[in-house]
């Protein structure tokens, strides 16, 4: 199954930057954007404008055709889709100890890309910094106990609970249970002008 084009582009930017030994700050300086924006793009937290994307590709000294050459665009959308658990793709969203992401499915649904992810939070896993995502986020706790700090308010979620919020609000999760936690996460991305 092909990943959504936006996710493929974000992943490719991160891979090319790392392969060239360029830091996030160096790429941001060359592309004339903020370090935070590069980080958000690479971690699928925002969708770059066309101008920003072109500046990033140029800052990586890549040919446009070369960059987009192996970006796969699905020509036909399946009406029924089965994705086996061994087909879920592990990925790094940001450097946070104990956070293990697996992409289940990404699809363009009216309004923008939608990303379905399994997030495993190891016992005691917590994020030190507040993050923001240019997406609405839905989280369903499959197992465990998770605390979400959203806009300075704490929410405790147990197995079977769910939460939906605007990811542009500062937020951070923490596993506050005695065992590992597992969540189904759905990101509903909106086009962003940066």
PDB file of C-alpha atoms in Angstrom:
ATOM      1  CA  UNK A   1       0.000   0.000   0.000  1.00  0.00           C
ATOM      2  CA  UNK A   2       1.374   3.400  -0.946  1.00  0.00           C
ATOM      3  CA  UNK A   3       1.741   6.112   1.671  1.00  0.00           C
ATOM      4  CA  UNK A   4       0.018   9.393   1.065  1.00  0.00           C
ATOM      5  CA  UNK A   5       2.117  11.758  -1.058  1.00  0.00           C
ATOM      6  CA  UNK A   6       2.434  14.369   1.727  1.00  0.00           C
ATOM      7  CA  UNK A   7       3.786  11.744   4.137  1.00  0.00           C
ATOM      8  CA  UNK A   8       6.199  10.472   1.481  1.00  0.00           C
ATOM      9  CA  UNK A   9       7.516  14.000   0.906  1.00  0.00           C
ATOM     10  CA  UNK A  10       8.021  14.631   4.641  1.00  0.00           C
ATOM     11  CA  UNK A  11       9.829  11.325   5.032  1.00  0.00           C
ATOM     12  CA  UNK A  12      12.020  11.984   1.996  1.00  0.00           C
ATOM     13  CA  UNK A  13      13.053  15.433   3.250  1.00  0.00           C
ATOM     14  CA  UNK A  14      14.152  13.928   6.567  1.00  0.00           C
ATOM     15  CA  UNK A  15      15.991  11.029   4.886  1.00  0.00           C
ATOM     16  CA  UNK A  16      17.828  13.296   2.400  1.00  0.00           C
ATOM     17  CA  UNK A  17      18.792  15.773   5.135  1.00  0.00           C
ATOM     18  CA  UNK A  18      20.195  13.013   7.347  1.00  0.00           C
ATOM     19  CA  UNK A  19      21.980  11.324   4.417  1.00  0.00           C
ATOM     20  CA  UNK A  20      23.729  14.618   3.632  1.00  0.00           C
ATOM     21  CA  UNK A  21      24.680  15.134   7.294  1.00  0.00           C
ATOM     22  CA  UNK A  22      22.781  18.421   7.510  1.00  0.00           C
ATOM     23  CA  UNK A  23      21.222  19.481  10.815  1.00  0.00           C
ATOM     24  CA  UNK A  24      17.659  20.752  11.049  1.00  0.00           C
ATOM     25  CA  UNK A  25      19.022  24.224  11.847  1.00  0.00           C
ATOM     26  CA  UNK A  26      21.367  24.196   8.820  1.00  0.00           C
ATOM     27  CA  UNK A  27      18.523  23.195   6.503  1.00  0.00           C
ATOM     28  CA  UNK A  28      16.267  25.864   8.005  1.00  0.00           C
ATOM     29  CA  UNK A  29      18.933  28.524   7.474  1.00  0.00           C
ATOM     30  CA  UNK A  30      19.509  27.475   3.847  1.00  0.00           C
ATOM     31  CA  UNK A  31      15.773  27.312   3.088  1.00  0.00           C
ATOM     32  CA  UNK A  32      15.151  30.608   4.933  1.00  0.00           C
ATOM     33  CA  UNK A  33      12.509  29.161   7.247  1.00  0.00           C
ATOM     34  CA  UNK A  34      12.452  28.447  10.963  1.00  0.00           C
ATOM     35  CA  UNK A  35      13.998  25.359  12.547  1.00  0.00           C
ATOM     36  CA  UNK A  36      10.589  24.630  14.092  1.00  0.00           C
ATOM     37  CA  UNK A  37       8.911  24.577  10.674  1.00  0.00           C
ATOM     38  CA  UNK A  38      11.461  22.083   9.298  1.00  0.00           C
ATOM     39  CA  UNK A  39      10.921  19.898  12.366  1.00  0.00           C
ATOM     40  CA  UNK A  40       7.128  20.081  11.982  1.00  0.00           C
ATOM     41  CA  UNK A  41       7.342  19.172   8.281  1.00  0.00           C
ATOM     42  CA  UNK A  42       9.720  16.250   8.879  1.00  0.00           C
ATOM     43  CA  UNK A  43       7.560  14.945  11.717  1.00  0.00           C
ATOM     44  CA  UNK A  44       4.318  15.182   9.742  1.00  0.00           C
ATOM     45  CA  UNK A  45       2.952  17.916  11.981  1.00  0.00           C
ATOM     46  CA  UNK A  46       2.364  20.428   9.178  1.00  0.00           C
ATOM     47  CA  UNK A  47       2.009  20.501   5.407  1.00  0.00           C
ATOM     48  CA  UNK A  48       4.515  22.844   3.695  1.00  0.00           C
ATOM     49  CA  UNK A  49       3.374  25.415   1.163  1.00  0.00           C
ATOM     50  CA  UNK A  50       4.669  24.889  -2.375  1.00  0.00           C
ATOM     51  CA  UNK A  51       7.166  27.749  -2.030  1.00  0.00           C
ATOM     52  CA  UNK A  52       8.566  26.361   1.238  1.00  0.00           C
ATOM     53  CA  UNK A  53       8.824  22.873  -0.279  1.00  0.00           C
ATOM     54  CA  UNK A  54      10.745  24.207  -3.303  1.00  0.00           C
ATOM     55  CA  UNK A  55      13.105  26.151  -1.013  1.00  0.00           C
ATOM     56  CA  UNK A  56      13.774  23.030   1.071  1.00  0.00           C
ATOM     57  CA  UNK A  57      14.480  20.881  -2.006  1.00  0.00           C
ATOM     58  CA  UNK A  58      16.868  23.537  -3.336  1.00  0.00           C
ATOM     59  CA  UNK A  59      18.535  23.890   0.090  1.00  0.00           C
ATOM     60  CA  UNK A  60      19.208  20.133  -0.030  1.00  0.00           C
ATOM     61  CA  UNK A  61      20.889  20.657  -3.456  1.00  0.00           C
ATOM     62  CA  UNK A  62      18.481  18.200  -5.086  1.00  0.00           C
ATOM     63  CA  UNK A  63      17.074  18.243  -8.592  1.00  0.00           C
ATOM     64  CA  UNK A  64      13.274  18.695  -8.526  1.00  0.00           C
ATOM     65  CA  UNK A  65      12.710  15.783 -10.905  1.00  0.00           C
ATOM     66  CA  UNK A  66      15.041  13.590  -8.873  1.00  0.00           C
ATOM     67  CA  UNK A  67      13.241  14.476  -5.640  1.00  0.00           C
ATOM     68  CA  UNK A  68       9.777  13.638  -6.978  1.00  0.00           C
ATOM     69  CA  UNK A  69      10.893  10.720  -9.180  1.00  0.00           C
ATOM     70  CA  UNK A  70      10.019   7.952  -6.724  1.00  0.00           C
ATOM     71  CA  UNK A  71       7.084   9.658  -5.013  1.00  0.00           C
ATOM     72  CA  UNK A  72       4.246   7.246  -5.676  1.00  0.00           C
ATOM     73  CA  UNK A  73       0.813   8.531  -6.456  1.00  0.00           C
ATOM     74  CA  UNK A  74      -1.991   6.044  -6.352  1.00  0.00           C
ATOM     75  CA  UNK A  75      -3.974   6.045  -9.527  1.00  0.00           C
ATOM     76  CA  UNK A  76      -6.978   4.248  -8.107  1.00  0.00           C
ATOM     77  CA  UNK A  77      -8.431   4.288  -4.606  1.00  0.00           C
ATOM     78  CA  UNK A  78      -9.509   0.922  -3.276  1.00  0.00           C
ATOM     79  CA  UNK A  79     -13.034   0.790  -1.940  1.00  0.00           C
ATOM     80  CA  UNK A  80     -12.090  -1.931   0.538  1.00  0.00           C
ATOM     81  CA  UNK A  81      -8.639  -1.969   2.078  1.00  0.00           C
ATOM     82  CA  UNK A  82      -7.068  -4.498   4.404  1.00  0.00           C
ATOM     83  CA  UNK A  83      -3.761  -3.738   6.070  1.00  0.00           C
ATOM     84  CA  UNK A  84      -2.105  -6.590   7.954  1.00  0.00           C
ATOM     85  CA  UNK A  85      -0.338  -5.781  11.240  1.00  0.00           C
ATOM     86  CA  UNK A  86       3.063  -6.833   9.841  1.00  0.00           C
ATOM     87  CA  UNK A  87       2.611  -4.185   7.096  1.00  0.00           C
ATOM     88  CA  UNK A  88       2.456  -1.292   9.577  1.00  0.00           C
ATOM     89  CA  UNK A  89       5.488   0.943   9.024  1.00  0.00           C
ATOM     90  CA  UNK A  90       7.513   2.100  12.033  1.00  0.00           C
ATOM     91  CA  UNK A  91       8.610   5.728  11.928  1.00  0.00           C
ATOM     92  CA  UNK A  92      10.072   8.403  14.158  1.00  0.00           C
ATOM     93  CA  UNK A  93       7.901  11.437  14.731  1.00  0.00           C
ATOM     94  CA  UNK A  94      10.276  13.238  17.055  1.00  0.00           C
ATOM     95  CA  UNK A  95      13.013  12.222  19.402  1.00  0.00           C
ATOM     96  CA  UNK A  96      11.023  11.199  22.489  1.00  0.00           C
ATOM     97  CA  UNK A  97      12.141   8.214  24.561  1.00  0.00           C
ATOM     98  CA  UNK A  98       9.553   5.454  24.854  1.00  0.00           C
ATOM     99  CA  UNK A  99       7.342   6.692  21.973  1.00  0.00           C
ATOM    100  CA  UNK A 100       7.015   4.018  19.258  1.00  0.00           C
ATOM    101  CA  UNK A 101       4.923   5.022  16.220  1.00  0.00           C
ATOM    102  CA  UNK A 102       3.606   2.660  13.525  1.00  0.00           C
ATOM    103  CA  UNK A 103       1.759   4.068  10.544  1.00  0.00           C
ATOM    104  CA  UNK A 104      -1.340   1.995   9.826  1.00  0.00           C
ATOM    105  CA  UNK A 105      -2.746   3.949   6.888  1.00  0.00           C
ATOM    106  CA  UNK A 106      -2.645   7.367   5.250  1.00  0.00           C
ATOM    107  CA  UNK A 107      -5.367   8.564   2.904  1.00  0.00           C
ATOM    108  CA  UNK A 108      -6.521  11.801   1.368  1.00  0.00           C
ATOM    109  CA  UNK A 109     -10.009  12.405   2.648  1.00  0.00           C
ATOM    110  CA  UNK A 110     -11.947  15.575   1.833  1.00  0.00           C
ATOM    111  CA  UNK A 111     -10.079  18.510   3.307  1.00  0.00           C
ATOM    112  CA  UNK A 112      -6.591  16.968   3.363  1.00  0.00           C
ATOM    113  CA  UNK A 113      -4.510  13.947   4.312  1.00  0.00           C
ATOM    114  CA  UNK A 114      -5.561  11.713   7.191  1.00  0.00           C
ATOM    115  CA  UNK A 115      -2.923   9.631   8.970  1.00  0.00           C
ATOM    116  CA  UNK A 116      -3.805   6.543  11.060  1.00  0.00           C
ATOM    117  CA  UNK A 117      -1.081   5.611  13.539  1.00  0.00           C
ATOM    118  CA  UNK A 118      -0.537   3.184  16.409  1.00  0.00           C
ATOM    119  CA  UNK A 119       1.385   4.816  19.251  1.00  0.00           C
ATOM    120  CA  UNK A 120       2.947   2.659  21.933  1.00  0.00           C
ATOM    121  CA  UNK A 121       3.999   4.513  25.061  1.00  0.00           C
ATOM    122  CA  UNK A 122       6.419   2.495  27.150  1.00  0.00           C
ATOM    123  CA  UNK A 123       5.904   2.500  30.912  1.00  0.00           C
ATOM    124  CA  UNK A 124       6.858   5.934  32.255  1.00  0.00           C
ATOM    125  CA  UNK A 125       7.208   7.481  28.767  1.00  0.00           C
ATOM    126  CA  UNK A 126       6.540  11.209  28.714  1.00  0.00           C
ATOM    127  CA  UNK A 127       7.393  14.118  26.493  1.00  0.00           C
ATOM    128  CA  UNK A 128       9.339  16.950  28.094  1.00  0.00           C
ATOM    129  CA  UNK A 129       8.188  19.677  25.748  1.00  0.00           C
ATOM    130  CA  UNK A 130       4.802  20.826  24.534  1.00  0.00           C
ATOM    131  CA  UNK A 131       4.151  20.112  20.838  1.00  0.00           C
ATOM    132  CA  UNK A 132       1.682  21.469  18.293  1.00  0.00           C
ATOM    133  CA  UNK A 133       0.340  19.807  15.142  1.00  0.00           C
ATOM    134  CA  UNK A 134      -1.400  21.421  12.183  1.00  0.00           C
ATOM    135  CA  UNK A 135      -4.083  18.751  12.418  1.00  0.00           C
ATOM    136  CA  UNK A 136      -7.074  17.737  14.446  1.00  0.00           C
ATOM    137  CA  UNK A 137      -6.129  14.719  16.547  1.00  0.00           C
ATOM    138  CA  UNK A 138      -8.228  11.770  17.673  1.00  0.00           C
ATOM    139  CA  UNK A 139      -6.731   9.388  20.255  1.00  0.00           C
ATOM    140  CA  UNK A 140      -8.302   6.103  21.364  1.00  0.00           C
ATOM    141  CA  UNK A 141      -6.646   4.284  24.273  1.00  0.00           C
ATOM    142  CA  UNK A 142      -6.509   0.575  23.441  1.00  0.00           C
ATOM    143  CA  UNK A 143      -4.715  -0.309  26.672  1.00  0.00           C
ATOM    144  CA  UNK A 144      -3.088   1.484  29.575  1.00  0.00           C
ATOM    145  CA  UNK A 145      -3.522   4.847  31.277  1.00  0.00           C
ATOM    146  CA  UNK A 146      -2.445   8.038  29.538  1.00  0.00           C
ATOM    147  CA  UNK A 147      -2.411  11.617  30.758  1.00  0.00           C
ATOM    148  CA  UNK A 148      -2.805  14.382  28.172  1.00  0.00           C
ATOM    149  CA  UNK A 149      -1.837  17.929  29.006  1.00  0.00           C
ATOM    150  CA  UNK A 150      -3.687  20.140  26.514  1.00  0.00           C
ATOM    151  CA  UNK A 151      -3.593  23.906  26.818  1.00  0.00           C
ATOM    152  CA  UNK A 152      -2.501  23.538  30.487  1.00  0.00           C
ATOM    153  CA  UNK A 153      -5.416  21.232  31.385  1.00  0.00           C
ATOM    154  CA  UNK A 154      -4.850  17.589  32.347  1.00  0.00           C
ATOM    155  CA  UNK A 155      -7.007  14.738  31.052  1.00  0.00           C
ATOM    156  CA  UNK A 156      -6.609  11.149  32.255  1.00  0.00           C
ATOM    157  CA  UNK A 157      -7.629   8.490  29.733  1.00  0.00           C
ATOM    158  CA  UNK A 158      -8.113   4.806  30.531  1.00  0.00           C
ATOM    159  CA  UNK A 159      -8.486   1.838  28.207  1.00  0.00           C
ATOM    160  CA  UNK A 160     -11.533   2.428  25.987  1.00  0.00           C
ATOM    161  CA  UNK A 161     -11.508   6.230  26.438  1.00  0.00           C
ATOM    162  CA  UNK A 162     -10.897   8.618  23.550  1.00  0.00           C
ATOM    163  CA  UNK A 163     -10.141  12.278  23.028  1.00  0.00           C
ATOM    164  CA  UNK A 164     -10.453  14.616  20.030  1.00  0.00           C
ATOM    165  CA  UNK A 165      -8.774  18.031  19.956  1.00  0.00           C
ATOM    166  CA  UNK A 166      -7.232  20.728  17.792  1.00  0.00           C
ATOM    167  CA  UNK A 167      -3.529  19.825  17.616  1.00  0.00           C
ATOM    168  CA  UNK A 168      -2.627  23.507  17.321  1.00  0.00           C
ATOM    169  CA  UNK A 169      -3.244  23.694  21.064  1.00  0.00           C
ATOM    170  CA  UNK A 170      -0.039  22.953  22.963  1.00  0.00           C
ATOM    171  CA  UNK A 171      -0.148  19.353  24.156  1.00  0.00           C
ATOM    172  CA  UNK A 172       1.900  16.452  25.476  1.00  0.00           C
ATOM    173  CA  UNK A 173       1.040  12.889  26.493  1.00  0.00           C
ATOM    174  CA  UNK A 174       2.519  10.789  29.287  1.00  0.00           C
ATOM    175  CA  UNK A 175       2.064   7.143  30.226  1.00  0.00           C
ATOM    176  CA  UNK A 176       0.989   7.364  33.876  1.00  0.00           C
ATOM    177  CA  UNK A 177      -0.040   3.707  34.199  1.00  0.00           C
ATOM    178  CA  UNK A 178       1.827   0.702  35.577  1.00  0.00           C
ATOM    179  CA  UNK A 179       2.204  -0.910  32.125  1.00  0.00           C
ATOM    180  CA  UNK A 180       2.879   0.053  28.514  1.00  0.00           C
ATOM    181  CA  UNK A 181       0.043   1.937  26.820  1.00  0.00           C
ATOM    182  CA  UNK A 182      -1.223   1.553  23.258  1.00  0.00           C
ATOM    183  CA  UNK A 183      -3.228   4.200  21.384  1.00  0.00           C
ATOM    184  CA  UNK A 184      -4.863   4.463  17.992  1.00  0.00           C
ATOM    185  CA  UNK A 185      -4.136   7.994  16.745  1.00  0.00           C
ATOM    186  CA  UNK A 186      -5.805   9.674  13.773  1.00  0.00           C
ATOM    187  CA  UNK A 187      -4.421  12.971  12.440  1.00  0.00           C
ATOM    188  CA  UNK A 188      -6.784  15.016  10.258  1.00  0.00           C
ATOM    189  CA  UNK A 189      -4.403  17.448   8.480  1.00  0.00           C
ATOM    190  CA  UNK A 190      -5.502  20.785   7.096  1.00  0.00           C
ATOM    191  CA  UNK A 191      -3.596  22.658   4.388  1.00  0.00           C
ATOM    192  CA  UNK A 192      -1.329  25.185   6.071  1.00  0.00           C
ATOM    193  CA  UNK A 193       0.131  28.413   4.682  1.00  0.00           C
ATOM    194  CA  UNK A 194       3.620  29.011   6.073  1.00  0.00           C
TER     195      UNK A 194
END
